[in-house]
Structure formats: structure tokens, C-alpha cells
Amino acid sequence: MTAEAMDRGQRARLIRKTRAGLGLSQTEFAERFRVPVGTLRDWEQARATAPDFAIAYVRVIGRHPDLVAKAVA
């Protein structure tokens, strides 16, 4: 396994764990936080590497989900 594949997998797990921790489906998470559902699926299944800004966004969502949802509403 390459370092790139490991990084992609770690990012995928962080996104999945954050979404699941909020008790949201992929569709619910995508709608609430304005992320295209197809993009979210690709990130979670490690078909695509979530960029650094997306990881930062997911971390903020994990800490302040209601505040982020209100900000993007």
C-alpha cells in the first residue's frame, strides 16, 4: 500500500466517523452541510482523496455541527 492510499483511507475514515457520530446518512449529511452527495460518497469510500480544506471543514463540523449547519443554511 502506498503512502497516498493510506492517507486517502485515513481521510475517508475521519469523514465516515464524523458523519456516523452525528447519526446522519450520507444524504442527510450532504444536504445539511452543502456537500455534493456523490463527492461525499467518493471521499468516504476512498475513491477520491478529500482535499485539505474538506478535512478542515469536516473537523469543524465534528466540533460544532449546529453552528456550521446554521452558517450554511
CSV table of N, CA, C and O in Angstrom, one decimal:
chain,number,residue,atom,x,y,z
A,1,MET,N,0.8,-1.2,0.0
A,1,MET,CA,0.0,0.0,0.0
A,1,MET,C,0.9,1.2,0.0
A,1,MET,O,1.8,1.3,0.8
A,2,THR,N,0.5,2.2,-0.8
A,2,THR,CA,1.3,3.4,-0.9
A,2,THR,C,0.9,4.4,0.2
A,2,THR,O,-0.1,4.3,0.8
A,3,ALA,N,1.8,5.4,0.4
A,3,ALA,CA,1.5,6.4,1.4
A,3,ALA,C,0.3,7.2,1.0
A,3,ALA,O,-0.5,7.6,1.9
A,4,GLU,N,0.1,7.4,-0.3
A,4,GLU,CA,-1.1,8.1,-0.7
A,4,GLU,C,-2.3,7.4,-0.5
A,4,GLU,O,-3.3,7.9,0.0
A,5,ALA,N,-2.3,6.1,-0.7
A,5,ALA,CA,-3.5,5.3,-0.4
A,5,ALA,C,-3.8,5.2,1.1
A,5,ALA,O,-5.0,5.3,1.5
A,6,MET,N,-2.8,5.2,1.9
A,6,MET,CA,-3.0,5.2,3.4
A,6,MET,C,-3.6,6.5,3.8
A,6,MET,O,-4.5,6.5,4.6
A,7,ASP,N,-3.1,7.6,3.3
A,7,ASP,CA,-3.6,8.9,3.6
A,7,ASP,C,-5.1,9.0,3.2
A,7,ASP,O,-5.9,9.5,3.9
A,8,ARG,N,-5.4,8.6,2.0
A,8,ARG,CA,-6.8,8.6,1.5
A,8,ARG,C,-7.7,7.8,2.4
A,8,ARG,O,-8.8,8.2,2.7
A,9,GLY,N,-7.2,6.7,2.8
A,9,GLY,CA,-8.0,5.8,3.7
A,9,GLY,C,-8.3,6.5,5.1
A,9,GLY,O,-9.3,6.4,5.6
A,10,GLN,N,-7.2,7.1,5.6
A,10,GLN,CA,-7.4,7.8,6.9
A,10,GLN,C,-8.4,9.0,6.8
A,10,GLN,O,-9.2,9.2,7.7
A,11,ARG,N,-8.3,9.7,5.7
A,11,ARG,CA,-9.3,10.8,5.4
A,11,ARG,C,-10.7,10.2,5.3
A,11,ARG,O,-11.6,10.8,5.9
A,12,ALA,N,-10.8,9.1,4.6
A,12,ALA,CA,-12.1,8.5,4.4
A,12,ALA,C,-12.7,8.1,5.8
A,12,ALA,O,-13.9,8.3,6.1
A,13,ARG,N,-11.9,7.5,6.6
A,13,ARG,CA,-12.4,7.1,8.0
A,13,ARG,C,-12.8,8.3,8.8
A,13,ARG,O,-13.8,8.2,9.5
A,14,LEU,N,-12.0,9.4,8.8
A,14,LEU,CA,-12.4,10.6,9.5
A,14,LEU,C,-13.8,11.1,9.1
A,14,LEU,O,-14.6,11.4,9.9
A,15,ILE,N,-14.0,11.2,7.8
A,15,ILE,CA,-15.3,11.7,7.3
A,15,ILE,C,-16.4,10.8,7.7
A,15,ILE,O,-17.4,11.2,8.2
A,16,ARG,N,-16.2,9.5,7.5
A,16,ARG,CA,-17.3,8.5,7.8
A,16,ARG,C,-17.6,8.5,9.3
A,16,ARG,O,-18.7,8.5,9.7
A,17,LYS,N,-16.5,8.6,10.1
A,17,LYS,CA,-16.7,8.6,11.6
A,17,LYS,C,-17.4,9.8,12.0
A,17,LYS,O,-18.3,9.8,12.9
A,18,THR,N,-17.1,11.0,11.5
A,18,THR,CA,-17.8,12.2,11.8
A,18,THR,C,-19.2,12.2,11.5
A,18,THR,O,-20.1,12.5,12.3
A,19,ARG,N,-19.5,11.7,10.3
A,19,ARG,CA,-20.9,11.6,9.8
A,19,ARG,C,-21.7,10.7,10.7
A,19,ARG,O,-22.8,11.0,11.1
A,20,ALA,N,-21.2,9.5,10.9
A,20,ALA,CA,-21.8,8.5,11.7
A,20,ALA,C,-22.0,8.9,13.1
A,20,ALA,O,-23.1,8.7,13.7
A,21,GLY,N,-21.0,9.6,13.6
A,21,GLY,CA,-21.1,10.2,15.0
A,21,GLY,C,-22.3,11.2,15.2
A,21,GLY,O,-22.8,11.3,16.3
A,22,LEU,N,-22.6,11.8,14.1
A,22,LEU,CA,-23.7,12.8,14.1
A,22,LEU,C,-25.1,12.0,13.9
A,22,LEU,O,-26.1,12.7,13.9
A,23,GLY,N,-25.0,10.8,13.6
A,23,GLY,CA,-26.2,10.0,13.3
A,23,GLY,C,-26.9,10.3,12.0
A,23,GLY,O,-28.1,10.2,11.9
A,24,LEU,N,-26.1,10.8,11.0
A,24,LEU,CA,-26.7,11.2,9.7
A,24,LEU,C,-26.3,10.2,8.6
A,24,LEU,O,-25.2,9.7,8.6
A,25,SER,N,-27.3,10.0,7.7
A,25,SER,CA,-27.0,9.3,6.5
A,25,SER,C,-26.1,10.1,5.6
A,25,SER,O,-25.9,11.4,5.8
A,26,GLN,N,-25.5,9.5,4.6
A,26,GLN,CA,-24.8,10.3,3.6
A,26,GLN,C,-25.6,11.4,3.0
A,26,GLN,O,-25.1,12.6,2.9
A,27,THR,N,-26.8,11.1,2.6
A,27,THR,CA,-27.7,12.1,2.0
A,27,THR,C,-28.0,13.3,3.0
A,27,THR,O,-27.9,14.4,2.7
A,28,GLU,N,-28.3,12.9,4.3
A,28,GLU,CA,-28.6,13.9,5.3
A,28,GLU,C,-27.4,14.8,5.5
A,28,GLU,O,-27.5,16.0,5.6
A,29,PHE,N,-26.2,14.2,5.7
A,29,PHE,CA,-25.0,15.0,5.9
A,29,PHE,C,-24.7,15.9,4.8
A,29,PHE,O,-24.5,17.1,5.0
A,30,ALA,N,-24.8,15.4,3.6
A,30,ALA,CA,-24.6,16.2,2.3
A,30,ALA,C,-25.5,17.4,2.3
A,30,ALA,O,-25.1,18.5,2.0
A,31,GLU,N,-26.8,17.1,2.5
A,31,GLU,CA,-27.8,18.2,2.4
A,31,GLU,C,-27.5,19.3,3.5
A,31,GLU,O,-27.6,20.5,3.3
A,32,ARG,N,-27.3,18.8,4.7
A,32,ARG,CA,-27.2,19.7,5.9
A,32,ARG,C,-25.9,20.6,5.8
A,32,ARG,O,-26.0,21.7,6.1
A,33,PHE,N,-24.8,20.0,5.2
A,33,PHE,CA,-23.6,20.8,5.2
A,33,PHE,C,-23.2,21.2,3.8
A,33,PHE,O,-22.0,21.6,3.6
A,34,ARG,N,-24.1,21.0,2.9
A,34,ARG,CA,-23.9,21.5,1.5
A,34,ARG,C,-22.6,20.9,0.8
A,34,ARG,O,-21.8,21.6,0.2
A,35,VAL,N,-22.6,19.6,0.9
A,35,VAL,CA,-21.5,18.8,0.2
A,35,VAL,C,-22.2,18.0,-0.8
A,35,VAL,O,-23.2,17.3,-0.5
A,36,PRO,N,-21.8,18.0,-2.1
A,36,PRO,CA,-22.5,17.1,-3.1
A,36,PRO,C,-22.4,15.6,-2.6
A,36,PRO,O,-21.3,15.1,-2.2
A,37,VAL,N,-23.5,14.9,-2.6
A,37,VAL,CA,-23.6,13.6,-2.0
A,37,VAL,C,-22.6,12.6,-2.8
A,37,VAL,O,-22.0,11.8,-2.2
A,38,GLY,N,-22.5,12.8,-4.1
A,38,GLY,CA,-21.6,11.9,-4.8
A,38,GLY,C,-20.1,12.2,-4.4
A,38,GLY,O,-19.3,11.2,-4.3
A,39,THR,N,-19.8,13.4,-4.1
A,39,THR,CA,-18.4,13.7,-3.6
A,39,THR,C,-18.2,13.1,-2.3
A,39,THR,O,-17.2,12.5,-2.0
A,40,LEU,N,-19.2,13.2,-1.4
A,40,LEU,CA,-19.1,12.6,-0.1
A,40,LEU,C,-18.9,11.1,-0.1
A,40,LEU,O,-18.0,10.6,0.5
A,41,ARG,N,-19.7,10.5,-1.0
A,41,ARG,CA,-19.5,9.0,-1.2
A,41,ARG,C,-18.1,8.7,-1.7
A,41,ARG,O,-17.5,7.7,-1.2
A,42,ASP,N,-17.6,9.4,-2.6
A,42,ASP,CA,-16.3,9.1,-3.2
A,42,ASP,C,-15.2,9.3,-2.1
A,42,ASP,O,-14.3,8.5,-2.0
A,43,TRP,N,-15.4,10.3,-1.2
A,43,TRP,CA,-14.4,10.5,-0.2
A,43,TRP,C,-14.5,9.4,0.9
A,43,TRP,O,-13.5,8.9,1.3
A,44,GLU,N,-15.7,9.1,1.3
A,44,GLU,CA,-15.9,8.0,2.3
A,44,GLU,C,-15.5,6.7,1.8
A,44,GLU,O,-15.0,5.8,2.6
A,45,GLN,N,-15.6,6.4,0.6
A,45,GLN,CA,-15.2,5.1,0.0
A,45,GLN,C,-13.8,5.1,-0.5
A,45,GLN,O,-13.3,4.1,-1.1
A,46,ALA,N,-13.1,6.2,-0.3
A,46,ALA,CA,-11.7,6.4,-0.7
A,46,ALA,C,-11.5,6.2,-2.2
A,46,ALA,O,-10.4,5.8,-2.6
A,47,ARG,N,-12.5,6.5,-3.0
A,47,ARG,CA,-12.3,6.5,-4.4
A,47,ARG,C,-11.7,7.8,-4.9
A,47,ARG,O,-11.1,7.9,-5.9
A,48,ALA,N,-11.8,8.9,-4.0
A,48,ALA,CA,-11.1,10.1,-4.3
A,48,ALA,C,-10.6,10.6,-2.9
A,48,ALA,O,-11.1,10.3,-1.9
A,49,THR,N,-9.5,11.4,-3.0
A,49,THR,CA,-8.9,11.9,-1.8
A,49,THR,C,-9.5,13.2,-1.4
A,49,THR,O,-9.5,14.2,-2.3
A,50,ALA,N,-10.1,13.3,-0.2
A,50,ALA,CA,-10.7,14.6,0.2
A,50,ALA,C,-9.5,15.6,0.4
A,50,ALA,O,-8.5,15.3,1.0
A,51,PRO,N,-9.7,16.8,-0.2
A,51,PRO,CA,-8.6,17.8,-0.1
A,51,PRO,C,-8.5,18.3,1.3
A,51,PRO,O,-9.4,18.2,2.1
A,52,ASP,N,-7.4,19.0,1.6
A,52,ASP,CA,-7.2,19.5,2.9
A,52,ASP,C,-8.3,20.4,3.4
A,52,ASP,O,-8.7,20.3,4.6
A,53,PHE,N,-8.9,21.3,2.6
A,53,PHE,CA,-9.9,22.2,3.0
A,53,PHE,C,-11.1,21.4,3.5
A,53,PHE,O,-11.8,21.7,4.4
A,54,ALA,N,-11.4,20.3,2.8
A,54,ALA,CA,-12.6,19.4,3.1
A,54,ALA,C,-12.4,18.8,4.5
A,54,ALA,O,-13.3,18.6,5.3
A,55,ILE,N,-11.1,18.3,4.8
A,55,ILE,CA,-10.8,17.7,6.0
A,55,ILE,C,-11.0,18.7,7.2
A,55,ILE,O,-11.6,18.4,8.2
A,56,ALA,N,-10.5,19.9,6.9
A,56,ALA,CA,-10.7,21.0,7.9
A,56,ALA,C,-12.2,21.3,8.2
A,56,ALA,O,-12.6,21.4,9.3
A,57,TYR,N,-13.0,21.3,7.1
A,57,TYR,CA,-14.4,21.6,7.2
A,57,TYR,C,-15.1,20.4,8.0
A,57,TYR,O,-15.9,20.7,8.9
A,58,VAL,N,-14.7,19.2,7.7
A,58,VAL,CA,-15.3,18.1,8.5
A,58,VAL,C,-14.9,18.1,9.9
A,58,VAL,O,-15.7,17.8,10.8
A,59,ARG,N,-13.7,18.5,10.2
A,59,ARG,CA,-13.3,18.6,11.7
A,59,ARG,C,-14.1,19.7,12.4
A,59,ARG,O,-14.5,19.5,13.5
A,60,VAL,N,-14.3,20.8,11.7
A,60,VAL,CA,-15.2,21.9,12.3
A,60,VAL,C,-16.6,21.4,12.5
A,60,VAL,O,-17.2,21.6,13.5
A,61,ILE,N,-17.1,20.7,11.5
A,61,ILE,CA,-18.5,20.1,11.6
A,61,ILE,C,-18.5,19.2,12.8
A,61,ILE,O,-19.5,19.2,13.6
A,62,GLY,N,-17.5,18.3,13.0
A,62,GLY,CA,-17.5,17.4,14.1
A,62,GLY,C,-17.5,18.1,15.5
A,62,GLY,O,-18.1,17.6,16.4
A,63,ARG,N,-16.9,19.3,15.6
A,63,ARG,CA,-16.9,20.0,16.8
A,63,ARG,C,-18.1,20.9,17.0
A,63,ARG,O,-18.5,21.2,18.2
A,64,HIS,N,-18.6,21.5,15.9
A,64,HIS,CA,-19.7,22.5,16.0
A,64,HIS,C,-20.8,22.3,14.9
A,64,HIS,O,-21.0,23.1,14.1
A,65,PRO,N,-21.4,21.1,14.9
A,65,PRO,CA,-22.3,20.8,13.8
A,65,PRO,C,-23.5,21.8,13.7
A,65,PRO,O,-23.8,22.1,12.5
A,66,ASP,N,-24.1,22.2,14.8
A,66,ASP,CA,-25.2,23.1,14.7
A,66,ASP,C,-24.8,24.5,14.2
A,66,ASP,O,-25.5,25.1,13.3
A,67,LEU,N,-23.7,25.0,14.6
A,67,LEU,CA,-23.2,26.2,14.2
A,67,LEU,C,-22.9,26.2,12.7
A,67,LEU,O,-23.2,27.2,11.9
A,68,VAL,N,-22.2,25.2,12.2
A,68,VAL,CA,-21.9,25.0,10.8
A,68,VAL,C,-23.2,25.0,10.0
A,68,VAL,O,-23.4,25.6,8.9
A,69,ALA,N,-24.1,24.1,10.4
A,69,ALA,CA,-25.4,24.0,9.7
A,69,ALA,C,-26.1,25.3,9.6
A,69,ALA,O,-26.7,25.7,8.5
A,70,LYS,N,-26.1,26.1,10.6
A,70,LYS,CA,-26.7,27.4,10.6
A,70,LYS,C,-26.0,28.4,9.7
A,70,LYS,O,-26.6,29.1,8.9
A,71,ALA,N,-24.7,28.3,9.7
A,71,ALA,CA,-23.9,29.2,8.8
A,71,ALA,C,-24.1,28.9,7.3
A,71,ALA,O,-24.1,29.8,6.5
A,72,VAL,N,-24.3,27.7,7.0
A,72,VAL,CA,-24.5,27.3,5.5
A,72,VAL,C,-26.0,27.3,5.1
A,72,VAL,O,-26.3,27.1,3.9
A,73,ALA,N,-26.9,27.5,6.0
A,73,ALA,CA,-28.3,27.5,5.7
A,73,ALA,C,-28.7,28.7,4.9
A,73,ALA,O,-28.1,29.7,4.9
